[in-house]
Amino acid sequence: DYCYPTCSTFTGTEAGISMFNIGDISMVSSIGTADYWDYSSSTTCMILGGKYKFNAGRLANTKSALCKIWIDYNIDGIFQSSEVVYSSGFAKLKTWTATITVPTKSSGKVATGFTKLRIAVVDGNGVAACVSTAFGGEYEDYGIFLVDDFEGPVIKLIGGANAKVGQGLTYTDSGATALDNIDGNVPVMVSSLPLNTQTIGTYTLTF
């Protein structure tokens, strides 16, 4: 299990996370009610070697704050200092935006599977992912699926590539199979069915 971070205080609007989005994750959350929220049921996929833009924000910025993000790339349940993917510096920013580049498989720094992203916004200059801090602020966790999936599924026709059917008769396609390098056997959809065999011509089916 991942560690539970704590802050000295979590009230107010200066050091709290009011919104965060990256990929399929789009979260607008209340602040000032807790120092840690586990939103790991809100997930997105990241492809190894891919680039992903994030946006984070708070409700006010009259005081300086720091935004920091970790991703547990090696999926060991620990946010290492080497897994910091963003650190804003201590400044009076209301929103933070940047692009995260996921390590490639060949780097040896990343595994595939489910892991967590942790974001912190605190009113002090310096914060760790897994210790209690004397600063005020808020932490949030999100779910990440790390995948090595640059290849599309391979489709194999069950029947032949060409077929003939008499005018006015019903054409039934034999279908196809599809094998993905990550997801295994996946469903196959066929376009242009049913065919209007009352009209003579050449028809193309797309899988």
Coordinates of C-alpha atoms in Angstrom, one line a residue:
D1 CA 0.0 0.0 0.0
Y2 CA 1.1 3.5 -0.7
C3 CA 2.0 5.9 2.2
Y4 CA -0.5 8.3 3.6
P5 CA 0.9 11.9 3.4
T6 CA -0.2 14.6 5.9
C7 CA 0.0 18.3 6.1
S8 CA 0.0 20.7 9.1
T9 CA -3.2 22.3 7.9
F10 CA -5.5 21.9 4.9
T11 CA -7.9 24.8 5.4
G12 CA -8.1 27.8 3.1
T13 CA -7.8 28.3 -0.7
E14 CA -4.1 29.1 -1.0
A15 CA -2.6 25.7 -0.7
G16 CA -5.1 23.2 -2.1
I17 CA -5.9 21.4 -5.4
S18 CA -9.2 22.6 -6.9
M19 CA -8.7 20.9 -10.3
F20 CA -6.4 18.4 -12.1
N21 CA -6.6 16.9 -15.5
I22 CA -4.4 14.7 -17.6
G23 CA -5.5 12.3 -20.4
D24 CA -8.9 10.8 -19.4
I25 CA -8.7 12.2 -15.9
S26 CA -10.6 15.5 -15.4
M27 CA -11.2 16.3 -11.7
V28 CA -12.7 19.3 -10.1
S29 CA -12.6 18.9 -6.3
S30 CA -13.3 20.8 -3.1
I31 CA -10.5 22.0 -0.9
G32 CA -10.1 22.8 2.7
T33 CA -11.7 19.5 4.0
A34 CA -8.7 17.1 4.1
D35 CA -5.0 16.9 3.4
Y36 CA -5.2 13.8 1.3
W37 CA -7.7 12.3 -1.2
D38 CA -7.4 9.0 -3.0
Y39 CA -8.9 9.4 -6.5
S40 CA -7.1 6.4 -7.9
S41 CA -10.4 5.0 -9.3
S42 CA -10.2 7.9 -11.7
T43 CA -7.7 6.6 -14.3
T44 CA -6.0 7.2 -17.6
C45 CA -3.6 5.2 -19.8
M46 CA 0.0 6.3 -20.6
I47 CA 2.0 4.7 -23.3
L48 CA 5.7 4.1 -22.6
G49 CA 7.7 6.9 -24.3
G50 CA 4.5 9.0 -24.7
K51 CA 4.0 12.7 -23.8
Y52 CA 1.1 13.9 -21.7
K53 CA 0.0 17.4 -20.9
F54 CA -1.5 18.2 -17.4
N55 CA -3.3 21.1 -15.9
A56 CA -3.6 21.7 -12.1
G57 CA -5.0 24.7 -10.2
R58 CA -6.0 26.2 -6.9
L59 CA -8.6 28.8 -6.1
A60 CA -6.4 31.8 -5.1
N61 CA -2.7 32.8 -5.4
T62 CA -2.0 35.8 -3.2
K63 CA 0.5 33.5 -1.4
S64 CA 3.3 31.4 -2.9
A65 CA 2.8 27.7 -3.3
L66 CA 4.7 24.7 -4.8
C67 CA 3.1 22.0 -7.1
K68 CA 4.9 18.7 -7.3
I69 CA 3.9 15.4 -9.1
W70 CA 5.2 11.9 -8.8
I71 CA 4.5 8.8 -10.8
D72 CA 5.4 5.4 -9.4
Y73 CA 7.0 4.2 -12.7
N74 CA 8.5 1.0 -11.5
I75 CA 5.2 0.1 -9.7
D76 CA 6.9 -0.8 -6.4
G77 CA 4.4 1.1 -4.2
I78 CA 6.9 3.8 -3.4
F79 CA 7.2 7.3 -4.8
Q80 CA 11.0 7.6 -5.3
S81 CA 12.8 11.0 -5.6
S82 CA 13.8 9.8 -9.1
E83 CA 10.1 9.6 -10.0
V84 CA 9.3 13.3 -9.6
V85 CA 7.9 14.2 -13.0
Y86 CA 7.1 17.9 -12.2
S87 CA 8.1 20.5 -9.6
S88 CA 7.0 24.1 -10.1
G89 CA 9.2 26.0 -7.7
F90 CA 7.8 28.2 -5.0
A91 CA 5.8 31.0 -6.7
K92 CA 2.5 32.8 -6.8
L93 CA 0.9 30.7 -9.5
K94 CA -2.8 29.9 -9.7
T95 CA -2.4 27.2 -12.3
W96 CA 0.3 24.8 -13.4
T97 CA 0.7 23.3 -16.9
A98 CA 3.4 21.2 -18.3
T99 CA 4.1 18.1 -20.4
I100 CA 5.1 14.8 -18.8
T101 CA 7.3 12.4 -20.8
V102 CA 7.0 8.8 -19.8
P103 CA 10.3 6.8 -19.9
T104 CA 10.7 4.3 -22.7
K105 CA 10.8 0.6 -22.1
S106 CA 14.5 0.5 -23.0
S107 CA 15.3 2.9 -20.2
G108 CA 14.7 0.2 -17.6
K109 CA 13.0 2.7 -15.3
V110 CA 9.4 1.8 -16.0
A111 CA 7.1 -1.2 -15.7
T112 CA 3.7 -1.9 -17.3
G113 CA 0.5 -2.2 -15.4
F114 CA -1.5 -0.2 -12.9
T115 CA 0.2 2.4 -10.8
K116 CA -0.4 5.7 -9.1
L117 CA 0.2 9.4 -9.8
R118 CA 0.5 11.7 -6.8
I119 CA 0.1 15.5 -6.9
A120 CA 0.8 17.9 -4.0
V121 CA 0.2 21.6 -3.6
V122 CA 1.8 23.1 -0.5
D123 CA 2.6 26.5 0.9
G124 CA 6.2 25.7 1.6
N125 CA 9.3 25.4 -0.6
G126 CA 10.1 21.7 -0.5
V127 CA 7.9 18.7 0.0
A128 CA 8.3 14.9 -0.2
A129 CA 5.7 12.3 -1.3
C130 CA 5.6 10.1 1.8
V131 CA 6.3 12.1 4.9
S132 CA 4.4 14.5 7.1
T133 CA 5.1 18.1 6.3
A134 CA 5.0 21.2 8.4
F135 CA 3.5 23.0 5.5
G136 CA -0.2 23.5 4.7
G137 CA -1.5 21.9 1.6
E138 CA -3.2 19.0 -0.1
Y139 CA -2.3 15.7 -1.8
E140 CA -4.3 13.7 -4.3
D141 CA -3.7 10.3 -5.9
Y142 CA -4.9 9.1 -9.4
G143 CA -4.7 5.8 -11.2
I144 CA -2.4 5.3 -14.2
F145 CA -2.2 2.3 -16.5
L146 CA 1.3 2.2 -18.0
V147 CA 1.2 0.3 -21.4
D148 CA 3.7 -0.6 -24.0
D149 CA 1.3 -0.6 -26.9
F150 CA 2.6 1.0 -30.1
E151 CA 1.2 -1.8 -32.3
G152 CA -2.4 -2.2 -33.5
P153 CA -4.1 -5.6 -33.3
V154 CA -3.4 -8.1 -36.1
I155 CA -6.7 -9.0 -38.0
K156 CA -7.1 -12.4 -39.6
L157 CA -10.0 -13.2 -41.9
I158 CA -11.9 -16.4 -41.1
G159 CA -13.1 -16.8 -44.6
G160 CA -11.5 -15.8 -47.9
A161 CA -10.7 -12.2 -48.9
N162 CA -13.2 -12.4 -51.8
A163 CA -16.7 -13.8 -52.0
K164 CA -19.6 -13.9 -54.5
V165 CA -23.3 -13.9 -53.7
G166 CA -26.3 -14.1 -56.0
Q167 CA -28.5 -11.1 -56.6
G168 CA -31.2 -10.7 -54.0
L169 CA -29.7 -13.3 -51.7
T170 CA -28.5 -12.7 -48.1
Y171 CA -24.8 -12.4 -47.6
T172 CA -23.4 -13.7 -44.3
D173 CA -19.7 -12.8 -43.6
S174 CA -17.5 -15.4 -41.9
G175 CA -16.0 -12.7 -39.7
A176 CA -12.4 -12.3 -38.5
T177 CA -10.3 -12.5 -35.4
A178 CA -8.0 -9.8 -33.9
L179 CA -5.0 -10.4 -31.6
D180 CA -3.5 -7.4 -29.7
N181 CA -0.1 -7.5 -28.2
I182 CA -1.4 -6.1 -24.9
D183 CA -5.1 -7.0 -24.7
G184 CA -4.9 -10.4 -26.4
N185 CA -8.1 -11.4 -28.4
V186 CA -10.2 -8.3 -29.0
P187 CA -13.6 -8.0 -30.7
V188 CA -13.8 -7.2 -34.4
M189 CA -16.5 -4.9 -35.9
V190 CA -17.4 -5.1 -39.6
S191 CA -18.7 -2.1 -41.6
S192 CA -21.2 -2.0 -44.5
L193 CA -23.4 -4.9 -43.4
P194 CA -26.0 -5.9 -44.4
L195 CA -25.2 -5.7 -48.1
N196 CA -27.9 -4.5 -50.5
T197 CA -27.6 -7.5 -52.8
Q198 CA -30.5 -6.3 -55.0
T199 CA -28.0 -4.0 -56.7
I200 CA -25.3 -5.6 -58.7
G201 CA -21.9 -4.4 -58.0
T202 CA -18.7 -4.8 -56.0
Y203 CA -18.8 -4.2 -52.3
T204 CA -15.9 -3.7 -49.8
L205 CA -16.2 -4.7 -46.1
T206 CA -13.9 -2.9 -43.6
F207 CA -12.9 -4.7 -40.4

